[in-house]
Each structure stands twice: as C-alpha cells, then as structure tokens.
CSV table of C-alpha atoms in Angstrom, one decimal:
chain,number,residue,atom,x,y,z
A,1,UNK,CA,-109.7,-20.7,4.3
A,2,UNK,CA,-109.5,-22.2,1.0
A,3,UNK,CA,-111.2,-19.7,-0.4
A,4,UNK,CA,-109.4,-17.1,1.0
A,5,UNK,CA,-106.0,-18.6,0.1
A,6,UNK,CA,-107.3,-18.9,-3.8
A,7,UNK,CA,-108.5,-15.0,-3.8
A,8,UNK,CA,-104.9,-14.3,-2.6
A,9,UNK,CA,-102.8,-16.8,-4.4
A,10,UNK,CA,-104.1,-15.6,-7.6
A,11,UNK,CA,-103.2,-12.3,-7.7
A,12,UNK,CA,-99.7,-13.0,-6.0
A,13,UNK,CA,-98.7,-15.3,-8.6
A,14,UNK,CA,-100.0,-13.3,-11.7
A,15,UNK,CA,-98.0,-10.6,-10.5
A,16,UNK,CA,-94.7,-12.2,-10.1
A,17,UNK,CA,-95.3,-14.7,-13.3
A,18,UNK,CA,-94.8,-12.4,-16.6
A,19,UNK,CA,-94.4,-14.7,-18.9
A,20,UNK,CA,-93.0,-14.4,-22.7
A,21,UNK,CA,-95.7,-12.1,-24.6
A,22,UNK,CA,-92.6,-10.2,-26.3
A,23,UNK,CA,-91.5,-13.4,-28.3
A,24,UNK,CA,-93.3,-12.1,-31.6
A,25,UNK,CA,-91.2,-9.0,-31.6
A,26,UNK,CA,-87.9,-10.7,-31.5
A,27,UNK,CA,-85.6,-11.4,-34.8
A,28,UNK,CA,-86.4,-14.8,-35.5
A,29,UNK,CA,-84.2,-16.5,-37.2
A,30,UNK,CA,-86.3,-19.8,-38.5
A,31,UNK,CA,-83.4,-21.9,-38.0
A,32,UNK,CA,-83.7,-26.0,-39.2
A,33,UNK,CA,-81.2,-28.6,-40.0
A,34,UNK,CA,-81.4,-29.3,-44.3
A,35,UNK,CA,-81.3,-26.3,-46.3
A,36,UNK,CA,-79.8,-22.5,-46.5
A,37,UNK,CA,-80.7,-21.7,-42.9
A,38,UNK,CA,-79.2,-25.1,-41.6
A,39,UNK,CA,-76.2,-25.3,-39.4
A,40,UNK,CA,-72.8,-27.0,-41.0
A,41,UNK,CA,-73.3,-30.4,-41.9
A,42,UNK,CA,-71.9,-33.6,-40.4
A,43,UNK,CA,-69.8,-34.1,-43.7
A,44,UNK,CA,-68.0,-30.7,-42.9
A,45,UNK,CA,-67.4,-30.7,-39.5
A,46,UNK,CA,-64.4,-29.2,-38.5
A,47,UNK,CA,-62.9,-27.1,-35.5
A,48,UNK,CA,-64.4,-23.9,-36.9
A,49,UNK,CA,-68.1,-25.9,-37.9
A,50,UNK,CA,-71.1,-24.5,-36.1
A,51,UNK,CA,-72.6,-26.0,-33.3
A,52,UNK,CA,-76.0,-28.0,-33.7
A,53,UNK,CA,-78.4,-26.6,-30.4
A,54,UNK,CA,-80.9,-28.4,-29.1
A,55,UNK,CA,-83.9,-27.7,-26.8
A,56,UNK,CA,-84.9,-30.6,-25.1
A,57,UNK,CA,-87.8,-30.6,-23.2
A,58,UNK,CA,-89.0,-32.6,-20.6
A,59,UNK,CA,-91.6,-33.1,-17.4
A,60,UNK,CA,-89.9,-34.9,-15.2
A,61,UNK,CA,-87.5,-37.9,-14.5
A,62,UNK,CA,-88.7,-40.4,-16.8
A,63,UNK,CA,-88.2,-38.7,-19.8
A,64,UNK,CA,-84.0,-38.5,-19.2
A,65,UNK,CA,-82.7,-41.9,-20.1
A,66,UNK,CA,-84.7,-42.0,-23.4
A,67,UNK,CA,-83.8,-38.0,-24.3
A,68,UNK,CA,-79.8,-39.0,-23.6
A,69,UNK,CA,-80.2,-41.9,-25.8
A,70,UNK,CA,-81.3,-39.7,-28.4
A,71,UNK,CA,-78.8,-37.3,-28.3
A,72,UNK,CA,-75.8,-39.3,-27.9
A,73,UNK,CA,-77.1,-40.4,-31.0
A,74,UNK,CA,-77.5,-37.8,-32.7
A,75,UNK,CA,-74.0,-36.4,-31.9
A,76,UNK,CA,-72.4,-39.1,-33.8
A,77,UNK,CA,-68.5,-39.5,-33.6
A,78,UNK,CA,-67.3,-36.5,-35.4
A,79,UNK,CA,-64.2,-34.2,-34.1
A,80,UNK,CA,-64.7,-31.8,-32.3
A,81,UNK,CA,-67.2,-33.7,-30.1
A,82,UNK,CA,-68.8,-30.5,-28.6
A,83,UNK,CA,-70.6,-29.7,-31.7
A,84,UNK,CA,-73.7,-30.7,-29.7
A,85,UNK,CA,-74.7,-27.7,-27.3
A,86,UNK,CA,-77.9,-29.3,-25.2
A,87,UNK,CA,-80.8,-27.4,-23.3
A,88,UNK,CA,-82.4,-28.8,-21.0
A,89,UNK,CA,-85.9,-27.1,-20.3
A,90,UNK,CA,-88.3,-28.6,-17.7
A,91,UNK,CA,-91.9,-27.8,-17.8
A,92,UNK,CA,-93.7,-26.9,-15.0
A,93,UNK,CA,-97.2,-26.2,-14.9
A,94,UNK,CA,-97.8,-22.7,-12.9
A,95,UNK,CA,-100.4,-23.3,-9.6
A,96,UNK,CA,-101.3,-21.8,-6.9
A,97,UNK,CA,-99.3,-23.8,-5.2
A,98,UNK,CA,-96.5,-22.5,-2.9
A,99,UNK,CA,-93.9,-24.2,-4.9
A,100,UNK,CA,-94.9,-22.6,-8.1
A,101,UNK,CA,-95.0,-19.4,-6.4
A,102,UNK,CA,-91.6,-19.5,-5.1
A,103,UNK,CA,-90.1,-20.7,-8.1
A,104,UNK,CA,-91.9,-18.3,-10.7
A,105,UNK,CA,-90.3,-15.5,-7.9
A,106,UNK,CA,-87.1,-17.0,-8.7
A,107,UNK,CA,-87.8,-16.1,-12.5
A,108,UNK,CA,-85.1,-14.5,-14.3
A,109,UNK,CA,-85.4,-10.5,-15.1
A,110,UNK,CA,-85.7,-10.7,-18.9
A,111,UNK,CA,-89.5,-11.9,-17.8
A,112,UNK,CA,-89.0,-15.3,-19.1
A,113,UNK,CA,-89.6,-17.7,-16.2
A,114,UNK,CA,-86.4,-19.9,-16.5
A,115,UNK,CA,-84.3,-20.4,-13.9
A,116,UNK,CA,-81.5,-22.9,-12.9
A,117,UNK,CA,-82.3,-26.0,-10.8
A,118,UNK,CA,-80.4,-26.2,-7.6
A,119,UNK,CA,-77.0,-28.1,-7.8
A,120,UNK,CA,-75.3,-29.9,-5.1
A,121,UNK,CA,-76.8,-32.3,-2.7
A,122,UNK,CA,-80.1,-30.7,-3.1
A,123,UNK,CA,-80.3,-31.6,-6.3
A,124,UNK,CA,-82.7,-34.5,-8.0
A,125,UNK,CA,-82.4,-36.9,-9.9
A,126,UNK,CA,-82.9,-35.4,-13.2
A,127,UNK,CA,-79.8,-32.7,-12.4
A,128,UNK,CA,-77.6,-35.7,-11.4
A,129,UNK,CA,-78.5,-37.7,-14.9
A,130,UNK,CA,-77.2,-34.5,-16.8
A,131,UNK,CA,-74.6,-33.5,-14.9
A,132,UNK,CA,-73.1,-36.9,-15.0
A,133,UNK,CA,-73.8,-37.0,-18.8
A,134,UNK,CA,-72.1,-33.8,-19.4
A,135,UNK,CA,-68.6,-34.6,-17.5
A,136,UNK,CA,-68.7,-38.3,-19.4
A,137,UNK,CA,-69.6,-37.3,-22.6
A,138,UNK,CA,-67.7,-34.1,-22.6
A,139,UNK,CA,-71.2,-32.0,-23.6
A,140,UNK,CA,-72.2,-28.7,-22.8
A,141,UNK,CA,-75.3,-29.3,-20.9
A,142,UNK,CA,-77.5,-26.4,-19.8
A,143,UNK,CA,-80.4,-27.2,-17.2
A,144,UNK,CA,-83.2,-24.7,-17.1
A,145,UNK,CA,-87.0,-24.7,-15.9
A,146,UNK,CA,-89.7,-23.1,-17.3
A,147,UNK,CA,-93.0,-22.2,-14.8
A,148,UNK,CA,-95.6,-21.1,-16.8
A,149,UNK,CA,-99.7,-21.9,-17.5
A,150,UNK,CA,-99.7,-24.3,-20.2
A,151,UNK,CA,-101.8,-22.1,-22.3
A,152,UNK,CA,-98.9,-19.8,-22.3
A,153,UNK,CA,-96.2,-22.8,-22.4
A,154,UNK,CA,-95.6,-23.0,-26.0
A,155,UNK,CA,-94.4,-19.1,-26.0
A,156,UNK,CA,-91.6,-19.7,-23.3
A,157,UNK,CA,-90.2,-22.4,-25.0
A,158,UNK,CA,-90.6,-20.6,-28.3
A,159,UNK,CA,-88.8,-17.8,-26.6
A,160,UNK,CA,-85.9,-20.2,-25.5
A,161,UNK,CA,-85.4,-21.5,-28.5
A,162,UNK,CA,-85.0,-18.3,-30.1
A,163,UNK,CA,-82.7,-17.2,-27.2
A,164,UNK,CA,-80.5,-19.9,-27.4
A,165,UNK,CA,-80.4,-20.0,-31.0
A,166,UNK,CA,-81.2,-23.7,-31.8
A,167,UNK,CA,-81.7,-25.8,-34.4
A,168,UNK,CA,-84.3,-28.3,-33.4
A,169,UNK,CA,-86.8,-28.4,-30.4
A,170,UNK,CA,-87.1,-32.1,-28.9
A,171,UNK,CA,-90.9,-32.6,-26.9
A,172,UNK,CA,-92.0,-35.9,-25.3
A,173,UNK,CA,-95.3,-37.3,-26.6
A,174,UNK,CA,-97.8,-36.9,-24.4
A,175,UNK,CA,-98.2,-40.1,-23.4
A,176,UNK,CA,-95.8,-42.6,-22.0
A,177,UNK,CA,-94.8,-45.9,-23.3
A,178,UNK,CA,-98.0,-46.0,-25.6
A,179,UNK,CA,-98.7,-49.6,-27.0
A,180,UNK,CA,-97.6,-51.4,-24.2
A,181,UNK,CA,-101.2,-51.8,-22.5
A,182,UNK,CA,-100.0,-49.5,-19.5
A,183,UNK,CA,-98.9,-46.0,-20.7
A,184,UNK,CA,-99.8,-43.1,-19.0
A,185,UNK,CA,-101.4,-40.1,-20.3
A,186,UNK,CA,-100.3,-36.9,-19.5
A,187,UNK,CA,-103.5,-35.4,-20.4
A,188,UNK,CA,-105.4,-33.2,-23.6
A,189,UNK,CA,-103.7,-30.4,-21.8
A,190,UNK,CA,-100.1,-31.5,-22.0
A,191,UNK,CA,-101.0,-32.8,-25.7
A,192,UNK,CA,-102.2,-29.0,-27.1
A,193,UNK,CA,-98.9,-27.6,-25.3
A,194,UNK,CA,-97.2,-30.0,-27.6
A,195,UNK,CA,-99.5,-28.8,-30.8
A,196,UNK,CA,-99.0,-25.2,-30.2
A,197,UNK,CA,-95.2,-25.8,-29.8
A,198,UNK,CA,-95.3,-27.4,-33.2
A,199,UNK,CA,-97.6,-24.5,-34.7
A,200,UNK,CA,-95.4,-21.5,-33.0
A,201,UNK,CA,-91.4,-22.7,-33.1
A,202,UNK,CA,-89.4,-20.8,-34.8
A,203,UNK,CA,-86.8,-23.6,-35.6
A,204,UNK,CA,-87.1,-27.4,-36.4
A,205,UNK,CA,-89.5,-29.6,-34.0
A,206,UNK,CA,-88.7,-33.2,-33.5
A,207,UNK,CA,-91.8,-35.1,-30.9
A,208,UNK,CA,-90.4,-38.2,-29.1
A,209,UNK,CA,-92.9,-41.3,-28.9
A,210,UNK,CA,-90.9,-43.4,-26.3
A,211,UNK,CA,-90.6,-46.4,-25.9
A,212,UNK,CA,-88.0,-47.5,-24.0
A,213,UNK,CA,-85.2,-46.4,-26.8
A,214,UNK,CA,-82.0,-47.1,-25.6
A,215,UNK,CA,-83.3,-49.9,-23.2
A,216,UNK,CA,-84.5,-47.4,-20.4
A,217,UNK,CA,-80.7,-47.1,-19.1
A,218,UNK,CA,-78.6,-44.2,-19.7
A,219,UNK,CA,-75.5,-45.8,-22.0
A,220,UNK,CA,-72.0,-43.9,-22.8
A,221,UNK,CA,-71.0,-43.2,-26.6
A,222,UNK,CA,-69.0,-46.6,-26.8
A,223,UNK,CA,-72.2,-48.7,-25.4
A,224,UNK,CA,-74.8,-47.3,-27.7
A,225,UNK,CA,-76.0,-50.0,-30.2
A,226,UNK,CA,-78.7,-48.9,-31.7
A,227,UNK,CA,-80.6,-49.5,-34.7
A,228,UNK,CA,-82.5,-46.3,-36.3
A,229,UNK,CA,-84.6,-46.7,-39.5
A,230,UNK,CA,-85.4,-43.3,-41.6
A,231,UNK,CA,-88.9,-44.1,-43.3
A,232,UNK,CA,-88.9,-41.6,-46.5
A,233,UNK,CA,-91.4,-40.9,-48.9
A,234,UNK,CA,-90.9,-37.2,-49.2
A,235,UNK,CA,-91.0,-33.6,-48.9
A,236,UNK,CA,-89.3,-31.3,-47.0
A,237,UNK,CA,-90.0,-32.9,-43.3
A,238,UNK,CA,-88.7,-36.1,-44.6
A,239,UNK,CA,-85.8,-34.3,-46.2
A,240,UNK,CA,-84.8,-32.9,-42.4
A,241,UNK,CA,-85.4,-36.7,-40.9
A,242,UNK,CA,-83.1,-37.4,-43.1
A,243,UNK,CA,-80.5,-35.0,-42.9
A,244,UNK,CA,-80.6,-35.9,-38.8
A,245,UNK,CA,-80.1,-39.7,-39.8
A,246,UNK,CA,-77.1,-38.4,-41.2
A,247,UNK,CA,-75.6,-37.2,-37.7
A,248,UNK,CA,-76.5,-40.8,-36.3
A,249,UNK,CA,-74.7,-42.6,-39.1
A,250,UNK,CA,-71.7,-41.3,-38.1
A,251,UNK,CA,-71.9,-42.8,-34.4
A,252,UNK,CA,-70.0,-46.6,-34.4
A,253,UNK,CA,-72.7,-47.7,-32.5
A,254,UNK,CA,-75.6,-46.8,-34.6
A,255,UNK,CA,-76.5,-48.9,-37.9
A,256,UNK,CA,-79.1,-46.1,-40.2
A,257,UNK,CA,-81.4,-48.2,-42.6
A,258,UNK,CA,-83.4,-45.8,-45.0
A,259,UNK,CA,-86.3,-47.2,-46.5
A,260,UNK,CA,-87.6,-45.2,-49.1
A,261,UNK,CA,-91.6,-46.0,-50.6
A,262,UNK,CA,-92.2,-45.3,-54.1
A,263,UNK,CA,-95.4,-46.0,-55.3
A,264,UNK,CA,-96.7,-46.9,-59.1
A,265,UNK,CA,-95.2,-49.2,-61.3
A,266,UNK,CA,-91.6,-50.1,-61.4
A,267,UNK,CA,-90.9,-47.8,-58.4
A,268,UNK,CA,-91.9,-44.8,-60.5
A,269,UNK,CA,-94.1,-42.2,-58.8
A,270,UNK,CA,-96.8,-42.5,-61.8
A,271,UNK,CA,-100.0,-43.0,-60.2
A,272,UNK,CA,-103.2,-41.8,-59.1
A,273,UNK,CA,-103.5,-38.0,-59.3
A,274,UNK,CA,-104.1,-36.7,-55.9
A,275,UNK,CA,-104.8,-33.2,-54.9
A,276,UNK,CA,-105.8,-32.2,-51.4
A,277,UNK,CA,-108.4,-29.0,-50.8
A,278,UNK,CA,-109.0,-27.1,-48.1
A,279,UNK,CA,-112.2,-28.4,-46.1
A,280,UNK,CA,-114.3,-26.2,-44.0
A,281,UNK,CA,-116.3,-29.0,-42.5
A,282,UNK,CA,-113.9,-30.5,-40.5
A,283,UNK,CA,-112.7,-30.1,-37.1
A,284,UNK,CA,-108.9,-29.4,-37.2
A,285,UNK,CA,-108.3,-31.3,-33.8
A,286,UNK,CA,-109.7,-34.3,-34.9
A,287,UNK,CA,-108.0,-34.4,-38.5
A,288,UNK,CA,-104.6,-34.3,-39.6
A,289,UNK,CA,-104.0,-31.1,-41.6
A,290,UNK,CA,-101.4,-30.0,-44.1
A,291,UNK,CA,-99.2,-27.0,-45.5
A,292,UNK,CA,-101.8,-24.4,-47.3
A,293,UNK,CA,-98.6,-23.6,-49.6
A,294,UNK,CA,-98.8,-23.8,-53.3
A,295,UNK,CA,-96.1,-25.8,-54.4
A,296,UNK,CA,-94.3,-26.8,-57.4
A,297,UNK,CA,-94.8,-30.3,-57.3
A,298,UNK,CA,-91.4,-31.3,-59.5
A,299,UNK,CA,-89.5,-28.7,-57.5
A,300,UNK,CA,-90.3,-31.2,-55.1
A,301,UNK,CA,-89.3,-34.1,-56.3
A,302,UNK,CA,-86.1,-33.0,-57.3
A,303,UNK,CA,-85.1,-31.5,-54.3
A,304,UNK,CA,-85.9,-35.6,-52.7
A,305,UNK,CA,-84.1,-37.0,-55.7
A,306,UNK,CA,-81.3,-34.3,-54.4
A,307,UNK,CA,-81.4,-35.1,-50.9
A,308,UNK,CA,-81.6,-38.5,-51.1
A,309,UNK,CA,-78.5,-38.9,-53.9
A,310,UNK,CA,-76.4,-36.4,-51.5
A,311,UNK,CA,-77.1,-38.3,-48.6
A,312,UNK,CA,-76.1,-41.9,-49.9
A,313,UNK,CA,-72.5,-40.1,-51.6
A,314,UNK,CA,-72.0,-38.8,-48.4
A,315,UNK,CA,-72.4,-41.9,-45.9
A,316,UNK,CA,-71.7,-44.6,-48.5
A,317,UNK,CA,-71.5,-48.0,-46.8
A,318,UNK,CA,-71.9,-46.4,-43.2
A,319,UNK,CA,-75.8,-46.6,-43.9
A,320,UNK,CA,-77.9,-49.3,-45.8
A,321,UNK,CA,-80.6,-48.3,-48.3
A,322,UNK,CA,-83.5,-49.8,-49.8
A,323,UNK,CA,-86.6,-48.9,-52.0
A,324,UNK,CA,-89.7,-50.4,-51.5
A,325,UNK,CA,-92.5,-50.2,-53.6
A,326,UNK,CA,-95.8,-50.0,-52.2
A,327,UNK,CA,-98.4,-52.8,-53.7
A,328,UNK,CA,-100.2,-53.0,-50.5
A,329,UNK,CA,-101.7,-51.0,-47.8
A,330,UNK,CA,-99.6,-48.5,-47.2
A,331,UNK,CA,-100.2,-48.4,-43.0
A,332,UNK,CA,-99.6,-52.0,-42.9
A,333,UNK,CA,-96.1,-51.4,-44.3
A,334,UNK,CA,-94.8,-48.7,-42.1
A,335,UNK,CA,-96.0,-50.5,-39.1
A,336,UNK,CA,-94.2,-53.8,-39.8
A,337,UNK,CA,-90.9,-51.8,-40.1
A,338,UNK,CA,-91.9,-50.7,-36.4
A,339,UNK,CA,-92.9,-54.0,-35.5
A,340,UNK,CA,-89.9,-55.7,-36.7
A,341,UNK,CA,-87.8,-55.3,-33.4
A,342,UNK,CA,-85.2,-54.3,-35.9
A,343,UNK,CA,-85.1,-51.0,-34.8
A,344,UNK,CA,-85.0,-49.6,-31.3
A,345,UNK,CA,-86.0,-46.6,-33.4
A,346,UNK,CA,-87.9,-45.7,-36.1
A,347,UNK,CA,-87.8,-41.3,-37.8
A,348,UNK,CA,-90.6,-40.1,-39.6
A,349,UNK,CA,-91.3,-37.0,-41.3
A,350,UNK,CA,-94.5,-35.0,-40.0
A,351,UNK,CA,-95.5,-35.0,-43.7
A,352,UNK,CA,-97.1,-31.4,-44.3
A,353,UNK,CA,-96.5,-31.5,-47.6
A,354,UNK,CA,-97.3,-35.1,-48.4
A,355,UNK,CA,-96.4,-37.1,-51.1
A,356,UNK,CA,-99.1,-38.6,-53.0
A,357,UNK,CA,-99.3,-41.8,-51.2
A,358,UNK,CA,-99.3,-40.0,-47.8
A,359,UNK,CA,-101.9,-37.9,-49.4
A,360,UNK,CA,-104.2,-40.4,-49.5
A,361,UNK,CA,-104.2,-41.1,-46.1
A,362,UNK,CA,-106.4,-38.0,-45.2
A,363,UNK,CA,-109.3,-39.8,-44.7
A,364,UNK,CA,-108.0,-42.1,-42.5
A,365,UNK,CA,-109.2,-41.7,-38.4
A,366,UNK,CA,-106.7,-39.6,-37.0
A,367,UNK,CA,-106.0,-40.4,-33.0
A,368,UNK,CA,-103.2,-38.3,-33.1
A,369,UNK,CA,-103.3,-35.9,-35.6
A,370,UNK,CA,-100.4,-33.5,-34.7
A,371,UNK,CA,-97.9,-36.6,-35.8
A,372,UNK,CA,-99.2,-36.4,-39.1
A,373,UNK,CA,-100.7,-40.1,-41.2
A,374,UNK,CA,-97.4,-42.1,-40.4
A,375,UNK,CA,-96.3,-41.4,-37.2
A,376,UNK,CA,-99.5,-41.3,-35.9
A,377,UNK,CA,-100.0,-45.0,-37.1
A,378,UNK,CA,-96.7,-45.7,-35.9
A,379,UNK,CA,-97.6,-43.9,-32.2
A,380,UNK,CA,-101.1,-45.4,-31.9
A,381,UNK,CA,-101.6,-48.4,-29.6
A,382,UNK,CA,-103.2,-51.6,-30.9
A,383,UNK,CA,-100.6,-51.8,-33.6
A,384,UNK,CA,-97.9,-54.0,-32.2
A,385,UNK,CA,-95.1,-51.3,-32.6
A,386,UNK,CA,-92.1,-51.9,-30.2
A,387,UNK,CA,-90.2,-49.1,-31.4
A,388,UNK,CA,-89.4,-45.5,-30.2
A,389,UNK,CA,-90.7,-42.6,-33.0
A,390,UNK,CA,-89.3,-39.8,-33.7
A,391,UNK,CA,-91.6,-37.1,-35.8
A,392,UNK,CA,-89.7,-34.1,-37.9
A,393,UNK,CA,-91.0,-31.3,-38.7
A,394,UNK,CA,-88.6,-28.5,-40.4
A,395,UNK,CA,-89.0,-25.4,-39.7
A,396,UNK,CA,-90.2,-23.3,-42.8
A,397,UNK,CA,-92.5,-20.1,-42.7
A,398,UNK,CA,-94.1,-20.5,-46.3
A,399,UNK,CA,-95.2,-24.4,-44.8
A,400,UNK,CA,-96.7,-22.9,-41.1
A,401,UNK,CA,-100.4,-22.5,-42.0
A,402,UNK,CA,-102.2,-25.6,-41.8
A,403,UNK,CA,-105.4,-26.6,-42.7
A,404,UNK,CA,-107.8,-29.8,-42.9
A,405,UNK,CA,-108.4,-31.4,-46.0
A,406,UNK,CA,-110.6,-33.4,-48.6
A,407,UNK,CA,-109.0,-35.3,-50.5
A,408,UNK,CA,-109.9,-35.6,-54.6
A,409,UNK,CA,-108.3,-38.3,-56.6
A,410,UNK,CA,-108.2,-38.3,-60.4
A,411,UNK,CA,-110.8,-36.1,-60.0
A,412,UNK,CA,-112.9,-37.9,-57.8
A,413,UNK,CA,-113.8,-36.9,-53.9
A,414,UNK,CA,-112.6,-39.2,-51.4
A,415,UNK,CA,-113.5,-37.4,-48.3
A,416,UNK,CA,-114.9,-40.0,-45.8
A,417,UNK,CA,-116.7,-38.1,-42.9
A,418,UNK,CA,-117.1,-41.6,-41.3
A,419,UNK,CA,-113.6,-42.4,-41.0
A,420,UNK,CA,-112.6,-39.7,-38.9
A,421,UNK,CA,-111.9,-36.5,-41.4
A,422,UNK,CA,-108.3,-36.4,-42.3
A,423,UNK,CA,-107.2,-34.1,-44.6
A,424,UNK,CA,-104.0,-33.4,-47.0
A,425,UNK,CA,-102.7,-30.9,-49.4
A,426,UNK,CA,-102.0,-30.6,-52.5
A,427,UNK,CA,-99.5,-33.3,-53.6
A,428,UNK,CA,-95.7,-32.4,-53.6
C-alpha cells in the first residue's frame, strides 16, 4: 500500500505544486539599504519617507520571539512608526504527505505557493505571536507560507521578495542556539536552502544566528533593552550593517557600540599587501569564497571613510564609537566582543569584498562558510560566544559571483590546504 500511495502521491502533488520558475523573468529591482537603490534613511524619515520591507523567514514557532526582537529593533522610534512593513514567510518543506498536498492545493493562482495561515481559533501559535505583535506595536504584519521542495525553496522566497518589494530578506541559521552544548541542527538540507537564498536574492540578505536575543520573550518597544555591537572593518556588507545599526540607534532602548578594526601602525591601514586569486582546487562548500569583482581598492576605502563619518554626524551621542587596532589575532578579538555578555547582539558584515585583514583569514577552516571569516567564528560552537549574530550581506549584482580563493601576501602564497581551504579576493 505504501508503494501504491507513493506512485500516486507523486504525481498528484507535482501537478498541483508549480512552483516559482518565472522569477528570472521578472523586473528585479536589486533593492538594499546603503546606497542609490536604498530606501529613505532613518535621518529623513518623514510622513512621505519610504517604507523599509522585510521578508522574514521562519520554520516554525521557535524562531518568533527572537525574529520580533529583531525587528522592533530595527524599527527604532522614528514618526511615523509604520515605516516597517513586515512579511512573514513560513517554510514548509513539500511531502507526500497529505498535509502538504492540501496546502500546496491551497496555492495562490499566480503559481507561487503562498497562502495565508488560518486566523481565528484555528490558528497556532506562530499567527497569535504576530497578530498580537501587530495590534501592540501598530505594524503591518503580513503572514504567508511557502510549500515548496527545498531545492526549489530559494526561488519562492526570491520571488516574494521581489513581489513585495523589500529591502532586506531575514533567514534563521540553520541551527538552533549553537554554542550552547544542545542546539539543534536543522540539517545540510535546510543549510544549502539558506546558501542559495544568499546566492539568488535580489535585495539585501541579513542570516540570524540566535541565541536567545531578546531573552527568548517577546518584549514591547518600551521594554526592549538591548545592547547591539556593529563590528566594522569594511566594504560594502559592512557599510549595510552599518547603515541597519543606524535604524536601531534610534530605539531608546537600544545602546549601538561600533567597533571599528584597523590594522598597521597607528591605526593606519598600511600593511601587508594582500591579494586574493581565484583557486580551482578547492571545494566551494567547504571554503569561504568572495566577490570575483575587480575593484578599486581606494574607491573603497573612501566610500568606509564616507560611511563611517556620515554615520557618526548623523547619530552623534545616541551611539558610542571606538577604533581598535589589531596587534593580535584577529579571531580572538572578534570573539571576545561576542563573549563579553555586553551585547545581547553582535552585526557582522558577510565580507565578500574583504578588507585586508579579513583577507587573510582565507585559509582558515571554514565550518560555516556561507557567514563569511567573522561571522562564521562568531556562529561556531566551542568559542564561548553568548551572543545573537546577525550576518549582512547587500545586495549588489557586480559583487554576486563568488569564488574560492588562495591567498598571496606581499607576494607570497599563503594557501594552506591543511587548514580547511578558505579563500578571499582581492583586497578592497
């Protein structure tokens, strides 16, 4: 019978699932938060500013107090206080399960499989969370599901996101409460969803390590107290870390601390020359890879000195500042700020086009390579890090492809098969 029911199911369900194959011959917009396509700033929001949109996705229950948290936080305390519009996508695998059959039937006629979860007493926990969120916080909360194989996953939310027109794409890591000696681990299937949402978006991507930000509880916007730390060494995913920091600044219960690493002497940048190349000998899902894009490596450094100088006129006292410069291990650093219990959460940059001291970290053992060299040390168990992550990465077509690395310093290779084959690019 079980056979039976599989030769059936099968067909039933690939004929009422048609998923989003159209998505590449939409009019994407390649929407992020810092630069030309990015919506109106915190500094200018007014009655008439644009709305920031997010697409947050989720599995299940678990992920809703921590994914509140965050965007309460990121909303901050200007007026009007609507100028967060929220998505809510959850992801469900597609089976051959009755369930999934019924609900991919429920699928909406644009073929996209989204639907509404039920309201009302039916309704779980995870409607309730929002739906209480959006009448107390005054946001406009859309709930939607998305049934769909997970090797087609990363298209439907792609699709949403270009439906809905948002700004930045917010995934849970893959694994749950890592560090902590108990997380759970969604699985390498789950995890490549995650990679081939980051590879495919077509606006800014922002991957949630939680643990336990906002203390597990859901909090209104006069109980928040958090403290968030921006970690900045530069290029443009730092750049849109930072320009989010700048939304959470502006919340009275949220204290930003930027700590920016310069390396060489006297805080100067004047060190080592570093210069990633493209490596054909290693494997891509082992190794962290960067930007193939040629870059104009002071174009990049003024547009941080810009950024950076902008963003402290801008929020003045509201945030603290701090340069450190980096004497020691550079790993060791980051993770103490994570360590600290300072910060109930820590922002990275994904670090595509790395500076030069995230450059050298190529040819360190990647566990998670998709967070890039600093949020992976910061997601990795074993370290002692108490805080949530968040990992930016800005949306930018002439930064998409991304390839493994060796890694060549003042003209020397550094490319240590043994350690796990990282790679970077050329430094910005």
């Amino acid at each position: 019978m079980a056979l039976v029911t599989t030769f059936i199911t099968t067909p039933t369900v690939m004929a009422i699932y048609k998923p989003a194959r159209n998505a590449g011959r939409r009019r994407l917009h390649h929407r992020k938060l810092h630069g030309p396509s990015a919506p109106s700033s915190p500094s200018s929001a007014t009655a008439g500013a644009k709305e920031l949109r997010v697409l947050a996705c989720i599995h299940g229950g678990h992920d809703v107090p921590a994914l509140i948290n965050l965007i309460e936080t990121i909303r901050g305390h200007t007026q009007p206080r609507r100028l967060v519009k929220l998505y809510i996508l959850r992801m469900v695998e597609l089976t051959e399960r009755t369930s999934s059959i019924l609900m991919a039937r429920a699928a909406r006629r644009n073929g996209v499989p989204f639907l509404r979860p039920r309201r009302g007493a039916g309704g779980d926990q995870v409607d309730v969370a929002f739906d209480t969120y959006a009448q107390l916080g005054h946001v406009h909360v859309r709930p939607m599901t998305a049934v769909s194989a997970l090797h087609t996953m990363h298209d439907d939310v792609a699709a949403v996101a270009e439906d809905k027109r948002v700004s930045l794409v917010v995934l849970p890591f893959h694994k749950r409460h890592p560090g902590h000696g108990h997380g759970d681990d969604l699985g390498p299937e789950w995890r490549a969803v995650n990679r081939r949402i980051l590879r495919e978006a077509p606006c800014s991507v922002a991957v949630l390590v939680d643990r336990g930000f906002g203390g597990g509880e859901q909090v209104s916007s006069e109980q928040v107290a958090h403290g968030v730390c921006v970690v900045f060494f530069g290029g443009p995913d730092d750049r849109e870390a930072l320009e989010l920091a700048g939304r959470m600044a502006e919340h009275p219960g949220v204290q930003v601390t930027v700590v920016r690493f310069v390396g060489g002497k006297e805080g100067s940048e004047e060190h080592a020359e570093v210069t990633l190349r493209p490596s054909n000998t290693k494997n891509a899902d082992k190794s962290y890879t960067f930007s193939t894009a040629i870059v104009d490596t002071h174009k990049e450094k003024e547009l941080d000195e810009a950024a950076v100088a902008e963003f402290r006129q801008r929020m003045g006292a509201m945030v603290r500042y701090e340069e450190r410069v980096v004497v020691g291990n550079v790993i060791e650093e980051v993770v103490s700020i994570g360590k600290s219990r300072e910060y109930g959460l820590v922002m990275v940059g994904k670090g595509r086009l790395p500076s030069a001291m995230v450059a050298e970290l190529a040819v360190r053992a990647a566990e998670h390579p998709e967070l890039g060299p600093i949020g992976d040390a910061l997601a990795s168990a074993g370290h002692g890090v108490t805080s949530s992550v968040l990992v930016v990465q800005q949306h930018d077509m002439s930064n998409a492809d991304e390839l493994p690395v060796s890694v060549v310093v003042d003209g020397h290779a550094h490319d240590d098969g043994e350690l796990g084959g990282n790679k970077d690019m050329a430094e910005p």
